[in-house]
Amino acid sequence: MSTVANRTGTSLRASLTGWSVRGILGVVLLVSVLFFGVPLLWLVLATTKSGHALSVNNPFSIGTVHDFAFNWSQLFDFQDGAVGTWIKNSAIYSVGALVITLVISIPAGYALALTEFRFRRALLVVTLVVMLIPNTALVLPIFLELNVVHLIGSPLSVILPMSFYPFGVYLTYIYFSTSIPRDLLAAARMDGCSEFQVFTRVAMPLATPVIALVGFFNFVQNWNNFFLPFVMLPSSKGYPIQVGLTALLASTPSFNPSSAGAQSIQLPTLALATMVSVLPVLLVFLFSQRFLIRGMTAGGIKE
Amino acid sequence: MKSNTSDGSSVGAGFLRRRSALADSPKRRMAPSAMSYAFVGPYLLFTIAFGLGPALYALYLGFTKRDGSGFAGFANFTHVMKDFRFVPAVEHVGFFVGIWLVALIILVTFFSLLVHSIGANRVRTSLRTIYYLPGALAGASSVMLWLFLLDPTASPANFLLRAMGMDSFNQVVVPSHMPVIFAIIAFWAGAGGWIVIMYGALNNISQEIMEAARIDGAGPLQLALRIQIPMIRKWITYMVIMSLAAGVQLFVEPQFLSQATQGSIPNDYSLNQLAYQYAFKQNDFHGASAISLLLLIVALSLSAIFVARGGLFDKE
């Protein structure tokens, strides 16, 4: 009898602790969701408010279409449409570098994986080491180098360095060395394909997933790059939107009291600028999430 | 610097999964041909122009005299190290990286385990999305967003700031708060990507091992401590190495805060900012190169250790 009572006693106590542990964990989860989720939600709502409403109203109230339109026009009228130019620049730099990256990386990864040449191994080791270095580490040395050849201020000064993307070569290399049956390539050769045709007609179509993956990662990194364009492009006309944000910040009286004047920017307009500056990347993150996560966790995609 | 996480974090998988990234079999690789060189040529050119070239040029500048009159030995290095701004910059970056790494190790591991243990599929997926999305705002945009969040007049969390006795933006962004603030920003934008990766690693632990442990009477806590954490330890190491390399490069965050506080956070707060000051305000490319080289050495050694000891990760 006593043992039975004892046992129910413990299991009751166990389930009680179980419940309180669950309760605590639930609260912890909730806090984490608020921490990661609220800033983005708030940012979206802030773009629809007036400066007054932003500081007085409930932070999670929705503003008006009128205020959103006002913020929009204030943002895009800033310095005679500078923001539009910056977004266009961002697009040119990111897409330009993306195209060059793909043209360079895909054949290189293919050659590293499936062909033999001198210094192949050395190039592979350099690729691995360089791709693990943060991309900011080489920015000043690249500036000093490009300064010698008078490229500073030219779009090429950001497009070319961004097109050096060892991680893309590595991803392609892994893909070609693990996921493409060599018999298939051999069969194509037997059928009379030249080496170049083997690449364009057989290997490339099979590699579409990895090409897309390299493209995504490269685009996201290019769009968000701040340090490189900040250093390379002295003129505000050449800024990408990420660097343009500093100019907007400098014109916001809340963060720079000396800037109050005709060209000054309100807080909600600055929030809209932040939103606009990340929109392309945010869309990529939202709509290709599964794809990106697979790339992040698989690396080699297929083993 | 956080822009690195979006792809930096993805780098590891290949290393960690494959037996060794370099141990590919030479069998049936085509003989050298003109085509191999044509395919690899442009990449080689870019590697030289934007990888090796700048590093060598910085090396040259770092070891030559400022007046251009020949070899300088370590003079440029001792010069920048004696700069009164150098030691504070090292301390700033050190504090920030320390706090950030501890937060990453503890919280990323904890939340990965927690999310992994939830039964409902839909809840798990939504949680991962919520954690992961801030990663889209790497770099300047995330700092911008946090400027709002740290300003008590606009912040949705102003009650928290006020509860801590801070009523104005200038009270929040004092220099002593900076390491914590930078760590929070970096964590907010970068942790989600790592949680997703750890979650994937947890998924790869064989169900049989977990089941056997459960039959032996292991509770969730013991499962986590004895099986799950040891089995994802290599990923945690990888996260630490990548984050350390990236954290040392701190630039965007203090740059924005310096601007938003009209310099009460100095514009030479971090080492990269100091190197920038040397290059652009003092026109001392030799000094700037010296600092860049010091930072590059840190990144290179971390990366080289990781590549060289790749085999370490094979021993499960």
Coordinates of C-alpha atoms in Angstrom, one line a residue:
Chain A
M1 CA 0.0 0.0 0.0
S2 CA 2.6 2.5 1.1
T3 CA 4.7 1.9 -1.9
V4 CA 1.8 2.5 -4.2
A5 CA 0.9 5.7 -2.4
N6 CA 4.6 6.7 -2.5
R7 CA 4.8 6.0 -6.2
T8 CA 1.7 8.1 -7.1
G9 CA 3.1 10.8 -4.8
T10 CA 6.4 10.9 -6.8
S11 CA 4.7 10.8 -10.2
L12 CA 2.3 13.6 -9.1
R13 CA 5.3 15.7 -7.9
A14 CA 7.1 14.8 -11.1
S15 CA 4.2 15.9 -13.3
L16 CA 3.9 19.1 -11.2
T17 CA 7.5 19.9 -11.8
G18 CA 7.0 18.9 -15.4
W19 CA 4.2 21.4 -15.7
S20 CA 6.2 24.2 -14.1
V21 CA 9.2 23.5 -16.2
R22 CA 6.9 23.6 -19.3
G23 CA 5.5 26.9 -18.0
I24 CA 8.9 28.5 -17.6
L25 CA 10.1 27.2 -21.0
G26 CA 6.9 28.5 -22.6
V27 CA 7.6 32.0 -21.1
V28 CA 11.2 31.8 -22.3
L29 CA 10.0 30.9 -25.8
L30 CA 7.5 33.8 -25.8
V31 CA 10.3 36.2 -24.8
S32 CA 12.5 35.0 -27.6
V33 CA 9.7 35.4 -30.1
L34 CA 9.1 38.9 -28.9
F35 CA 12.8 39.7 -29.1
F36 CA 13.3 38.4 -32.6
G37 CA 9.9 39.3 -34.0
V38 CA 8.8 42.6 -32.5
P39 CA 11.5 44.8 -34.0
L40 CA 10.5 43.8 -37.6
L41 CA 6.8 44.1 -36.9
W42 CA 7.3 47.5 -35.3
L43 CA 9.4 48.7 -38.2
V44 CA 6.6 47.8 -40.7
L45 CA 4.0 49.6 -38.6
A46 CA 6.3 52.6 -38.0
T47 CA 6.4 53.4 -41.7
T48 CA 2.6 54.1 -41.7
K49 CA 2.7 56.7 -39.0
S50 CA 3.4 60.4 -38.6
G51 CA 6.3 61.5 -36.4
H52 CA 3.9 62.6 -33.7
A53 CA 2.0 59.3 -33.8
L54 CA 5.2 57.4 -33.6
S55 CA 6.1 58.8 -30.2
V56 CA 2.7 59.3 -28.7
N57 CA 0.5 56.4 -29.9
N58 CA 0.6 52.8 -29.0
P59 CA 3.8 51.4 -30.6
F60 CA 1.7 48.6 -32.2
S61 CA -1.1 50.7 -33.6
I62 CA -1.5 51.0 -37.4
G63 CA -1.0 54.5 -38.9
T64 CA -2.8 55.9 -41.9
V65 CA -2.4 55.6 -45.6
H66 CA -2.0 59.3 -45.7
D67 CA 1.0 59.3 -43.4
F68 CA 2.5 56.4 -45.3
A69 CA 2.2 58.4 -48.5
F70 CA 3.7 61.4 -46.8
N71 CA 6.7 59.4 -45.6
W72 CA 7.1 57.8 -49.0
S73 CA 7.2 61.2 -50.8
Q74 CA 9.5 62.7 -48.2
L75 CA 11.9 59.8 -48.6
F76 CA 11.9 59.8 -52.4
D77 CA 12.0 63.6 -52.6
F78 CA 15.1 63.7 -50.4
Q79 CA 17.9 65.5 -52.2
D80 CA 16.0 65.5 -55.5
G81 CA 15.4 61.8 -55.6
A82 CA 18.7 60.6 -54.2
V83 CA 17.1 57.5 -52.6
G84 CA 15.9 56.3 -56.0
T85 CA 19.4 56.6 -57.4
W86 CA 20.9 54.7 -54.4
I87 CA 18.4 51.8 -54.9
K88 CA 19.3 51.8 -58.6
N89 CA 23.0 51.7 -57.7
S90 CA 22.4 48.9 -55.2
A91 CA 20.7 46.9 -58.0
I92 CA 23.4 47.6 -60.5
Y93 CA 26.2 46.6 -58.1
S94 CA 24.5 43.5 -56.7
V95 CA 23.2 42.2 -60.0
G96 CA 26.4 43.1 -61.9
A97 CA 28.6 41.3 -59.3
L98 CA 26.1 38.4 -59.3
V99 CA 26.4 37.8 -63.0
I100 CA 30.2 38.0 -63.0
T101 CA 30.3 35.7 -60.0
L102 CA 28.3 33.0 -61.8
V103 CA 30.3 33.3 -65.0
I104 CA 33.5 32.9 -63.0
S105 CA 32.5 30.5 -60.2
I106 CA 30.5 27.8 -62.0
P107 CA 33.2 26.8 -64.6
A108 CA 35.9 27.1 -61.9
G109 CA 34.0 24.8 -59.6
Y110 CA 33.5 22.4 -62.4
A111 CA 37.1 22.4 -63.5
L112 CA 38.3 21.9 -59.8
A113 CA 36.0 19.0 -59.4
L114 CA 36.2 17.1 -62.6
T115 CA 39.4 18.0 -64.4
E116 CA 43.1 17.9 -63.5
F117 CA 45.5 20.8 -63.9
R118 CA 48.6 22.1 -62.3
F119 CA 48.2 23.7 -58.8
R120 CA 44.7 22.4 -58.6
R121 CA 45.1 21.4 -55.0
A122 CA 46.8 24.7 -54.1
L123 CA 43.9 26.6 -55.6
L124 CA 41.5 24.5 -53.6
V125 CA 43.3 25.2 -50.4
V126 CA 43.4 29.0 -51.1
T127 CA 39.7 28.9 -51.9
L128 CA 38.9 27.2 -48.6
V129 CA 41.1 29.6 -46.5
V130 CA 39.9 32.8 -48.2
M131 CA 36.2 31.9 -48.1
L132 CA 36.4 31.6 -44.3
I133 CA 37.9 35.1 -44.0
P134 CA 35.2 37.7 -43.2
N135 CA 34.8 39.8 -46.4
T136 CA 35.5 43.0 -44.4
A137 CA 39.1 41.8 -43.7
L138 CA 40.3 42.6 -47.2
V139 CA 38.4 45.9 -47.8
L140 CA 41.2 48.3 -46.9
P141 CA 43.9 46.4 -48.6
I142 CA 41.7 46.2 -51.8
F143 CA 41.1 50.0 -51.5
L144 CA 44.9 50.6 -51.3
E145 CA 45.4 48.4 -54.3
L146 CA 42.6 49.9 -56.4
N147 CA 43.8 53.4 -55.4
V148 CA 47.1 52.6 -57.3
V149 CA 45.2 51.8 -60.5
H150 CA 42.8 54.8 -60.1
L151 CA 39.6 52.8 -59.9
I152 CA 38.3 54.4 -56.7
G153 CA 34.8 55.9 -57.2
S154 CA 34.1 53.8 -60.2
P155 CA 31.3 51.2 -60.0
L156 CA 33.9 48.6 -60.9
S157 CA 35.6 49.2 -57.5
V158 CA 32.7 47.5 -55.8
I159 CA 31.5 45.1 -58.5
L160 CA 34.8 43.4 -59.1
P161 CA 35.8 42.7 -55.5
M162 CA 32.2 41.5 -54.8
S163 CA 32.6 39.1 -57.8
F164 CA 35.5 37.3 -56.1
Y165 CA 33.4 34.8 -54.3
P166 CA 35.3 31.7 -53.2
F167 CA 32.3 30.3 -51.3
G168 CA 30.5 30.0 -54.7
V169 CA 33.4 28.1 -56.2
Y170 CA 33.4 25.9 -53.2
L171 CA 29.7 25.1 -53.3
T172 CA 29.9 24.4 -57.1
Y173 CA 33.0 22.2 -56.5
I174 CA 31.2 20.2 -53.8
Y175 CA 28.2 19.8 -56.0
F176 CA 30.1 18.6 -59.1
S177 CA 32.3 16.3 -57.2
T178 CA 29.5 14.6 -55.3
S179 CA 26.3 14.9 -57.3
I180 CA 27.1 14.4 -61.0
P181 CA 27.6 10.8 -62.1
R182 CA 30.9 10.7 -64.0
D183 CA 29.5 7.9 -66.2
L184 CA 27.0 10.4 -67.5
L185 CA 29.8 12.8 -68.6
A186 CA 31.7 9.9 -70.1
A187 CA 28.7 8.7 -72.0
A188 CA 28.3 12.2 -73.4
R189 CA 31.9 12.1 -74.6
M190 CA 31.3 8.8 -76.2
D191 CA 28.4 10.3 -78.1
G192 CA 30.8 12.8 -79.6
C193 CA 30.3 15.8 -77.3
S194 CA 33.4 18.1 -77.0
E195 CA 34.6 18.9 -73.5
F196 CA 32.9 22.3 -73.7
Q197 CA 29.7 20.7 -74.9
V198 CA 29.8 18.2 -72.0
F199 CA 29.9 21.3 -69.7
T200 CA 27.2 23.3 -71.4
R201 CA 24.8 20.5 -72.4
V202 CA 25.1 18.0 -69.6
A203 CA 26.8 19.5 -66.5
M204 CA 25.2 22.9 -66.4
P205 CA 21.6 21.8 -66.7
L206 CA 22.1 19.3 -63.9
A207 CA 23.7 22.1 -61.8
T208 CA 20.7 24.5 -61.8
P209 CA 20.1 24.1 -58.1
V210 CA 23.6 25.0 -57.1
I211 CA 23.7 27.9 -59.6
A212 CA 20.6 29.3 -58.0
L213 CA 22.0 28.8 -54.5
V214 CA 25.3 30.6 -55.3
G215 CA 23.3 33.3 -56.9
F216 CA 21.1 33.8 -53.8
F217 CA 23.9 33.9 -51.3
N218 CA 26.0 36.2 -53.5
F219 CA 23.1 38.6 -54.1
V220 CA 22.2 38.8 -50.4
Q221 CA 25.8 39.5 -49.5
N222 CA 26.2 42.1 -52.2
W223 CA 23.1 44.0 -51.3
N224 CA 23.9 44.1 -47.6
N225 CA 27.6 45.0 -48.1
F226 CA 28.3 48.2 -46.4
F227 CA 32.1 48.5 -45.7
L228 CA 33.3 48.0 -49.2
P229 CA 31.1 50.6 -51.0
F230 CA 31.5 53.0 -48.0
V231 CA 35.3 52.9 -48.6
M232 CA 35.3 52.8 -52.4
L233 CA 32.7 55.3 -53.3
P234 CA 33.3 58.8 -52.0
S235 CA 30.6 60.6 -54.0
S236 CA 27.0 60.4 -52.7
K237 CA 25.9 59.9 -56.3
G238 CA 27.5 56.4 -56.3
Y239 CA 26.2 55.2 -53.0
P240 CA 24.2 52.0 -52.7
I241 CA 21.2 52.3 -50.5
Q242 CA 23.0 50.8 -47.5
V243 CA 25.5 53.6 -47.5
G244 CA 22.8 56.1 -48.4
L245 CA 21.2 55.3 -45.0
T246 CA 24.1 57.2 -43.4
A247 CA 23.2 60.3 -45.3
L248 CA 19.5 60.0 -44.3
L249 CA 20.6 59.4 -40.7
A250 CA 22.7 62.6 -40.9
S251 CA 19.5 64.5 -41.9
T252 CA 17.3 63.2 -39.1
P253 CA 17.1 65.8 -36.4
S254 CA 16.3 63.2 -33.7
F255 CA 19.8 61.7 -34.2
N256 CA 21.5 64.9 -35.5
P257 CA 20.1 68.0 -33.9
S258 CA 22.1 70.3 -36.2
S259 CA 20.2 68.9 -39.2
A260 CA 16.8 70.6 -38.6
G261 CA 15.8 72.3 -41.8
A262 CA 14.0 72.0 -45.1
Q263 CA 15.7 68.8 -46.0
S264 CA 15.3 67.1 -42.7
I265 CA 13.9 63.6 -42.4
Q266 CA 11.3 62.5 -39.8
L267 CA 11.7 59.3 -37.8
P268 CA 9.0 57.4 -39.7
T269 CA 10.6 58.3 -43.0
L270 CA 13.9 56.9 -41.7
A271 CA 12.0 53.8 -40.7
L272 CA 10.6 53.6 -44.2
A273 CA 14.1 54.0 -45.6
T274 CA 15.3 51.1 -43.5
M275 CA 12.4 49.0 -44.7
V276 CA 13.0 49.9 -48.3
S277 CA 16.8 49.2 -48.0
V278 CA 16.1 45.6 -47.0
L279 CA 13.1 44.8 -49.0
P280 CA 14.7 42.8 -51.8
V281 CA 16.7 40.6 -49.3
L282 CA 13.7 40.2 -47.0
L283 CA 11.6 39.0 -50.0
V284 CA 14.4 36.5 -50.9
F285 CA 14.4 35.3 -47.3
L286 CA 10.7 35.0 -47.0
F287 CA 10.0 33.2 -50.3
S288 CA 12.9 31.0 -50.7
Q289 CA 13.3 30.1 -47.0
R290 CA 13.2 26.4 -47.5
F291 CA 15.7 26.6 -50.3
L292 CA 18.1 28.8 -48.3
I293 CA 17.9 26.7 -45.2
R294 CA 18.6 23.6 -47.2
G295 CA 21.7 25.4 -48.6
M296 CA 22.8 26.5 -45.1
T297 CA 22.5 23.1 -43.6
A298 CA 23.5 21.0 -46.5
G299 CA 26.4 22.8 -47.9
G300 CA 27.0 20.0 -50.3
I301 CA 23.3 19.8 -50.9
K302 CA 23.4 16.1 -51.8
E303 CA 25.9 13.7 -50.3
Chain B
M1 CA 30.5 42.4 -40.4
K2 CA 27.4 40.3 -39.9
S3 CA 26.8 40.1 -43.6
N4 CA 29.2 37.3 -43.2
T5 CA 26.8 35.1 -41.3
S6 CA 24.4 34.6 -44.1
D7 CA 26.9 32.7 -46.1
G8 CA 29.6 32.2 -43.6
S9 CA 27.4 29.9 -41.6
S10 CA 26.6 27.9 -44.6
V11 CA 30.2 27.3 -45.4
G12 CA 30.7 24.8 -42.6
A13 CA 28.3 22.2 -43.6
G14 CA 30.4 20.9 -46.4
F15 CA 33.4 20.6 -44.2
L16 CA 31.6 19.0 -41.4
R17 CA 29.7 16.5 -43.4
R18 CA 32.3 15.3 -45.9
R19 CA 35.0 13.3 -44.4
S20 CA 37.4 16.1 -45.4
A21 CA 36.9 18.9 -47.8
L22 CA 40.2 18.1 -49.5
A23 CA 40.1 14.3 -49.5
D24 CA 38.5 14.0 -52.9
S25 CA 39.4 11.0 -54.9
P26 CA 41.6 11.7 -57.9
K27 CA 40.1 8.8 -59.8
R28 CA 38.8 9.4 -63.2
R29 CA 39.5 13.1 -63.3
M30 CA 40.2 14.3 -66.8
A31 CA 43.8 14.9 -67.9
P32 CA 44.9 18.5 -68.0
S33 CA 43.5 20.3 -71.0
A34 CA 43.3 23.7 -72.4
M35 CA 39.7 23.8 -71.3
S36 CA 40.6 23.3 -67.6
Y37 CA 42.8 26.3 -67.7
A38 CA 40.2 28.3 -69.6
F39 CA 37.6 27.4 -67.0
V40 CA 39.7 28.1 -64.0
G41 CA 41.6 31.1 -65.4
P42 CA 39.2 33.9 -64.7
Y43 CA 38.7 32.7 -61.1
L44 CA 42.5 32.4 -60.7
L45 CA 42.8 36.0 -61.9
F46 CA 40.2 37.3 -59.4
T47 CA 41.8 35.3 -56.6
I48 CA 45.1 37.1 -57.4
A49 CA 43.6 40.5 -57.9
F50 CA 41.2 40.6 -54.9
G51 CA 42.6 37.9 -52.6
L52 CA 46.3 37.5 -52.7
G53 CA 47.2 40.8 -54.4
P54 CA 45.7 43.2 -51.8
A55 CA 47.1 41.1 -49.0
L56 CA 50.6 41.2 -50.5
Y57 CA 50.3 44.9 -51.2
A58 CA 49.2 45.6 -47.6
L59 CA 52.2 43.5 -46.5
Y60 CA 54.4 45.7 -48.6
L61 CA 52.9 48.9 -47.3
G62 CA 53.0 47.7 -43.7
F63 CA 56.7 47.0 -43.8
T64 CA 57.9 50.1 -45.7
K65 CA 58.6 53.6 -44.4
R66 CA 55.9 56.3 -44.5
D67 CA 58.2 58.5 -46.6
G68 CA 58.7 55.7 -49.0
S69 CA 62.4 55.3 -48.3
G70 CA 62.6 51.6 -47.9
F71 CA 62.1 48.8 -45.4
A72 CA 60.7 49.9 -42.1
G73 CA 60.8 46.7 -40.1
F74 CA 58.0 46.7 -37.5
A75 CA 58.1 50.4 -37.1
N76 CA 54.6 50.9 -38.5
F77 CA 53.2 48.2 -36.2
T78 CA 54.8 49.7 -33.1
H79 CA 53.6 53.1 -34.3
V80 CA 50.0 52.1 -34.4
M81 CA 50.2 50.0 -31.3
K82 CA 51.5 53.0 -29.3
D83 CA 48.7 55.2 -30.7
F84 CA 46.5 56.1 -27.6
R85 CA 43.4 54.9 -29.5
F86 CA 44.8 51.4 -30.2
V87 CA 44.5 49.7 -26.8
P88 CA 40.9 51.1 -26.1
A89 CA 39.9 49.8 -29.6
V90 CA 41.3 46.4 -28.7
E91 CA 39.4 46.5 -25.4
H92 CA 36.1 47.6 -27.1
V93 CA 36.3 44.8 -29.7
G94 CA 37.4 42.3 -27.0
F95 CA 34.5 43.1 -24.7
F96 CA 31.9 43.0 -27.5
V97 CA 33.2 39.7 -29.0
G98 CA 33.4 38.1 -25.5
I99 CA 29.8 39.0 -24.6
W100 CA 28.5 38.1 -28.1
L101 CA 30.2 34.6 -28.1
V102 CA 29.0 33.7 -24.7
A103 CA 25.5 34.7 -25.7
L104 CA 25.7 32.7 -28.9
I105 CA 27.1 29.6 -27.3
I106 CA 24.5 29.5 -24.5
L107 CA 21.4 30.8 -26.2
V108 CA 21.8 29.3 -29.6
T109 CA 22.4 25.9 -28.1
F110 CA 19.5 26.3 -25.7
F111 CA 17.0 27.5 -28.2
S112 CA 18.0 24.9 -30.8
L113 CA 17.3 22.2 -28.3
L114 CA 14.1 23.8 -27.1
V115 CA 12.7 24.3 -30.6
H116 CA 13.8 20.8 -31.5
S117 CA 11.9 19.3 -28.6
I118 CA 8.6 20.8 -29.5
G119 CA 6.1 18.3 -30.9
A120 CA 4.0 20.4 -33.2
N121 CA 5.6 20.7 -36.6
R122 CA 4.0 24.0 -37.5
V123 CA 5.1 25.6 -34.3
R124 CA 8.7 24.5 -34.9
T125 CA 8.7 25.9 -38.4
S126 CA 7.2 29.2 -37.4
L127 CA 9.7 29.6 -34.6
R128 CA 12.6 29.0 -36.9
T129 CA 11.2 31.5 -39.4
I130 CA 10.8 34.2 -36.7
Y131 CA 14.4 33.6 -35.4
Y132 CA 15.8 33.5 -38.9
L133 CA 14.1 36.5 -40.6
P134 CA 16.1 39.3 -38.8
G135 CA 19.1 37.9 -40.7
A136 CA 17.8 39.7 -43.8
L137 CA 18.8 42.9 -42.1
A138 CA 22.4 42.2 -41.8
G139 CA 24.7 45.2 -41.6
A140 CA 23.6 48.8 -41.8
S141 CA 19.8 48.2 -41.8
S142 CA 19.9 46.3 -38.6
V143 CA 21.8 49.0 -36.8
M144 CA 19.4 51.6 -38.2
L145 CA 16.5 49.6 -36.8
W146 CA 18.2 49.3 -33.4
L147 CA 18.8 53.0 -33.3
F148 CA 15.0 53.3 -33.1
L149 CA 14.6 50.5 -30.6
L150 CA 17.2 52.2 -28.3
D151 CA 15.6 55.6 -28.5
P152 CA 13.1 55.9 -25.6
T153 CA 11.0 58.5 -27.4
A154 CA 10.1 56.0 -30.2
S155 CA 11.0 52.5 -29.0
P156 CA 8.3 49.8 -28.5
A157 CA 10.4 48.7 -25.6
N158 CA 10.7 52.1 -24.0
F159 CA 9.1 50.8 -20.8
L160 CA 12.1 48.5 -20.4
L161 CA 14.5 51.4 -21.1
R162 CA 12.7 53.6 -18.6
A163 CA 12.6 50.9 -16.0
M164 CA 16.4 50.8 -16.3
G165 CA 16.4 54.5 -15.6
M166 CA 17.1 55.6 -19.2
D167 CA 14.8 58.3 -20.5
S168 CA 16.7 59.7 -23.4
F169 CA 18.7 58.3 -26.3
N170 CA 21.8 59.9 -25.0
Q171 CA 21.4 58.0 -21.7
V172 CA 21.1 54.7 -23.5
V173 CA 24.0 55.0 -25.9
V174 CA 26.8 55.9 -23.4
P175 CA 30.2 54.3 -24.2
S176 CA 30.0 51.8 -21.3
H177 CA 26.8 50.3 -22.7
M178 CA 28.2 49.8 -26.2
P179 CA 29.7 46.3 -26.0
V180 CA 26.4 45.0 -24.7
I181 CA 24.4 46.9 -27.3
F182 CA 26.6 45.7 -30.2
A183 CA 26.3 42.2 -28.9
I184 CA 22.5 42.4 -28.8
I185 CA 22.3 43.8 -32.3
A186 CA 24.7 41.1 -33.7
F187 CA 22.8 38.4 -31.8
W188 CA 19.4 39.6 -33.0
A189 CA 20.5 39.5 -36.7
G190 CA 22.8 36.5 -36.6
A191 CA 21.5 34.0 -34.0
G192 CA 18.6 32.8 -36.1
G193 CA 20.8 31.4 -38.9
W194 CA 22.9 29.5 -36.3
I195 CA 19.7 28.2 -34.6
V196 CA 18.6 26.8 -38.0
I197 CA 22.0 25.2 -38.5
M198 CA 22.1 23.6 -35.0
Y199 CA 18.5 22.5 -35.5
G200 CA 19.6 20.7 -38.7
A201 CA 22.5 19.1 -36.8
L202 CA 20.1 17.9 -34.1
N203 CA 17.9 16.4 -36.7
N204 CA 20.8 14.4 -38.0
I205 CA 21.4 12.6 -34.7
S206 CA 20.2 9.1 -35.2
Q207 CA 16.8 8.3 -33.6
E208 CA 18.2 4.9 -32.5
I209 CA 20.8 6.5 -30.2
M210 CA 18.1 8.8 -28.7
E211 CA 15.7 5.9 -28.3
A212 CA 18.3 3.7 -26.6
A213 CA 19.1 6.5 -24.2
R214 CA 15.5 7.0 -23.4
I215 CA 15.0 3.3 -22.7
D216 CA 18.0 3.6 -20.3
G217 CA 16.0 6.2 -18.4
A218 CA 17.5 9.4 -19.7
G219 CA 15.2 12.4 -19.3
P220 CA 15.2 15.4 -21.7
L221 CA 17.9 17.2 -19.7
Q222 CA 20.2 14.2 -19.7
L223 CA 19.5 13.6 -23.4
A224 CA 20.6 17.1 -24.1
L225 CA 23.7 17.1 -21.9
R226 CA 24.9 13.6 -22.6
I227 CA 24.0 13.1 -26.2
Q228 CA 22.7 16.1 -28.1
I229 CA 25.2 18.7 -27.0
P230 CA 28.3 16.4 -27.4
M231 CA 27.0 15.4 -30.9
I232 CA 26.6 19.0 -32.1
R233 CA 29.8 20.2 -30.4
K234 CA 31.6 20.5 -33.7
W235 CA 29.0 22.9 -35.0
I236 CA 29.3 25.0 -31.9
T237 CA 33.1 25.1 -32.4
Y238 CA 32.5 26.2 -36.0
M239 CA 30.1 28.9 -34.9
V240 CA 32.6 30.2 -32.4
I241 CA 35.4 30.3 -34.9
M242 CA 33.4 32.1 -37.6
S243 CA 31.8 34.5 -35.1
L244 CA 35.2 35.3 -33.6
A245 CA 36.7 36.0 -37.0
A246 CA 33.7 38.2 -38.0
G247 CA 33.4 40.0 -34.6
V248 CA 37.0 41.2 -34.6
Q249 CA 36.1 43.1 -37.8
L250 CA 33.5 45.3 -36.1
F251 CA 32.8 48.4 -38.2
V252 CA 29.2 49.3 -39.3
E253 CA 27.7 49.3 -35.8
P254 CA 30.0 51.7 -34.1
Q255 CA 30.2 53.8 -37.3
F256 CA 26.4 54.4 -37.3
L257 CA 26.3 54.9 -33.5
S258 CA 29.2 57.4 -33.7
Q259 CA 27.2 59.3 -36.3
A260 CA 23.9 59.1 -34.4
T261 CA 25.5 60.4 -31.2
Q262 CA 27.6 63.2 -32.8
G263 CA 30.8 61.5 -31.7
S264 CA 30.1 60.7 -28.1
I265 CA 30.8 57.2 -29.3
P266 CA 34.2 57.9 -31.0
N267 CA 34.6 57.2 -34.7
D268 CA 37.8 55.2 -33.8
Y269 CA 35.9 52.9 -31.5
S270 CA 36.8 49.7 -33.2
L271 CA 40.1 48.5 -34.8
N272 CA 38.7 48.6 -38.4
Q273 CA 37.5 52.2 -37.7
L274 CA 40.9 53.1 -36.5
A275 CA 42.4 51.7 -39.7
Y276 CA 39.9 53.7 -41.7
Q277 CA 40.9 56.8 -39.8
Y278 CA 44.5 56.2 -40.6
A279 CA 43.8 55.7 -44.3
F280 CA 41.3 58.5 -44.8
K281 CA 41.9 61.1 -42.1
Q282 CA 45.6 60.9 -41.6
N283 CA 46.5 59.7 -45.1
D284 CA 48.8 57.2 -43.5
F285 CA 48.3 54.1 -45.7
H286 CA 51.3 52.4 -44.0
G287 CA 49.7 52.6 -40.6
A288 CA 46.3 51.6 -42.0
S289 CA 48.0 48.6 -43.6
A290 CA 49.6 47.6 -40.3
I291 CA 46.2 47.5 -38.6
S292 CA 44.6 45.7 -41.5
L293 CA 47.4 43.1 -41.4
L294 CA 46.9 42.5 -37.7
L295 CA 43.2 41.9 -38.3
L296 CA 43.9 39.8 -41.4
I297 CA 46.3 37.6 -39.4
V298 CA 43.6 36.9 -36.8
A299 CA 41.1 36.0 -39.5
L300 CA 43.6 34.0 -41.5
S301 CA 44.9 32.0 -38.6
L302 CA 41.4 31.1 -37.4
S303 CA 40.4 30.0 -40.9
A304 CA 43.7 28.1 -41.5
I305 CA 43.4 26.3 -38.2
F306 CA 39.9 25.3 -39.2
V307 CA 40.9 24.1 -42.7
A308 CA 44.1 22.3 -41.5
R309 CA 42.3 20.5 -38.6
G310 CA 39.3 19.6 -40.8
G311 CA 40.1 16.0 -39.9
L312 CA 39.3 16.8 -36.3
F313 CA 35.7 17.1 -37.2
D314 CA 35.6 13.6 -38.7
K315 CA 36.1 11.9 -35.4
E316 CA 32.5 11.9 -34.1

